[in-house]
Structures are given as C-alpha cells and as structure tokens.
CSV table of C-alpha atoms in Angstrom, one decimal:
chain,number,residue,atom,x,y,z
H,66,UNK,CA,40.7,-3.9,35.9
H,67,UNK,CA,39.2,-5.4,32.7
H,68,UNK,CA,36.7,-4.3,30.1
H,69,UNK,CA,33.2,-5.9,30.0
H,70,UNK,CA,31.0,-3.6,28.1
H,71,UNK,CA,31.2,-1.0,25.3
H,72,UNK,CA,28.7,1.8,26.1
H,73,UNK,CA,27.0,4.0,23.7
H,74,UNK,CA,27.5,7.1,26.1
H,75,UNK,CA,28.1,7.7,29.9
H,76,UNK,CA,24.7,7.4,30.9
H,77,UNK,CA,24.5,3.9,29.6
H,78,UNK,CA,28.1,2.9,31.4
H,79,UNK,CA,27.2,4.3,34.5
H,80,UNK,CA,23.7,2.6,34.6
H,81,UNK,CA,25.7,-0.7,33.8
H,82,UNK,CA,28.0,0.2,36.5
H,83,UNK,CA,25.2,0.8,39.3
H,84,UNK,CA,23.7,-2.4,38.3
H,85,UNK,CA,27.1,-4.3,38.9
H,86,UNK,CA,27.8,-2.4,42.2
H,87,UNK,CA,24.2,-3.2,43.3
H,88,UNK,CA,24.9,-6.9,42.6
H,89,UNK,CA,28.0,-6.8,44.4
H,90,UNK,CA,30.8,-6.4,41.8
H,91,UNK,CA,33.4,-3.7,41.9
H,92,UNK,CA,32.9,-1.5,38.7
H,93,UNK,CA,34.4,1.3,37.2
H,94,UNK,CA,33.3,3.7,34.2
H,95,UNK,CA,36.3,4.7,31.7
H,96,UNK,CA,36.2,7.0,29.1
H,97,UNK,CA,33.3,9.1,30.1
H,98,UNK,CA,35.2,12.4,29.9
H,99,UNK,CA,36.6,11.6,26.6
H,100,UNK,CA,33.3,12.3,24.9
H,101,UNK,CA,33.4,16.0,25.0
H,102,UNK,CA,36.9,15.8,23.6
H,103,UNK,CA,35.3,14.3,20.4
H,104,UNK,CA,33.1,17.1,19.7
H,105,UNK,CA,30.5,16.0,16.9
H,106,UNK,CA,32.5,13.2,15.9
H,107,UNK,CA,31.2,9.9,17.0
H,108,UNK,CA,32.7,8.7,20.2
H,109,UNK,CA,31.5,5.1,20.1
H,110,UNK,CA,33.4,2.5,21.8
H,111,UNK,CA,35.3,5.1,24.1
H,112,UNK,CA,33.1,4.6,27.2
H,113,UNK,CA,33.7,1.5,29.0
H,114,UNK,CA,32.5,-0.5,32.0
H,115,UNK,CA,35.4,-2.2,33.8
H,116,UNK,CA,35.7,-5.0,36.8
H,117,UNK,CA,38.0,-6.9,38.4
H,118,UNK,CA,39.2,-10.2,36.3
H,119,UNK,CA,37.4,-12.4,38.9
H,120,UNK,CA,34.3,-11.0,38.4
H,121,UNK,CA,34.3,-10.8,34.4
H,122,UNK,CA,31.8,-13.8,33.9
H,123,UNK,CA,29.5,-12.9,36.4
H,124,UNK,CA,29.5,-9.5,35.2
H,125,UNK,CA,28.8,-10.1,31.8
H,126,UNK,CA,26.0,-12.4,32.7
H,127,UNK,CA,24.5,-9.6,34.8
H,128,UNK,CA,24.7,-7.2,31.9
H,129,UNK,CA,23.2,-9.8,29.5
H,130,UNK,CA,20.6,-10.4,31.9
H,131,UNK,CA,19.8,-6.6,32.2
H,132,UNK,CA,19.6,-5.9,28.6
H,133,UNK,CA,17.4,-9.1,27.8
H,134,UNK,CA,15.1,-7.7,30.2
H,135,UNK,CA,15.0,-4.2,28.5
H,136,UNK,CA,11.8,-3.3,26.8
H,137,UNK,CA,13.0,-2.3,23.4
H,138,UNK,CA,9.4,-1.8,22.0
H,139,UNK,CA,6.4,0.4,22.5
H,140,UNK,CA,4.5,-2.6,24.6
H,141,UNK,CA,4.8,-0.4,27.5
H,142,UNK,CA,2.8,2.8,25.9
H,143,UNK,CA,-1.1,2.4,26.6
H,144,UNK,CA,-3.0,1.6,23.4
H,145,UNK,CA,-5.0,4.9,23.4
H,146,UNK,CA,-1.6,6.8,23.1
H,147,UNK,CA,0.1,4.8,20.4
C-alpha cells in the first residue's frame, strides 16, 4: 500500500478512510497510535491514509473532491448567531 494523504490527526485520517471505503477503495490508516507517543510535541505528518497502488489516482481525486466540498468559513452559521 502507498500513502495518499497526510492527516492532521487520527480523526481526519479515519474520516478520509471511511470516505474512500464508501467509494469502493480499500484504505488503511497508519501512524495513528504514534500520536500518543509524541506527547506534547507536534505530531504532524505521522498519521497517513494508505491505499493499494492501483487505486492511487482515484483515491487522490476523491480526497481532493471531499476537501473542495468542505465548508471552511462561517457561511453555515445563521446570520443572527454570527
């Protein structure tokens, strides 16, 4: 298997994994248990999502589409609560 995504944390990695599996791609998360060993040091780049080499291009496209669809502003918050 090859890495296709470096996650910020275990939660993000598993969300990507679930998305890929839901689209028919076998995916695994590696390095998520290493976060606990890092203590308070930044543990960026150690949690990765892996797929079979034959699925790499499709997996990267699905990840890109998922990230492009993610709301990263406060447009979802009702105006009266902003």
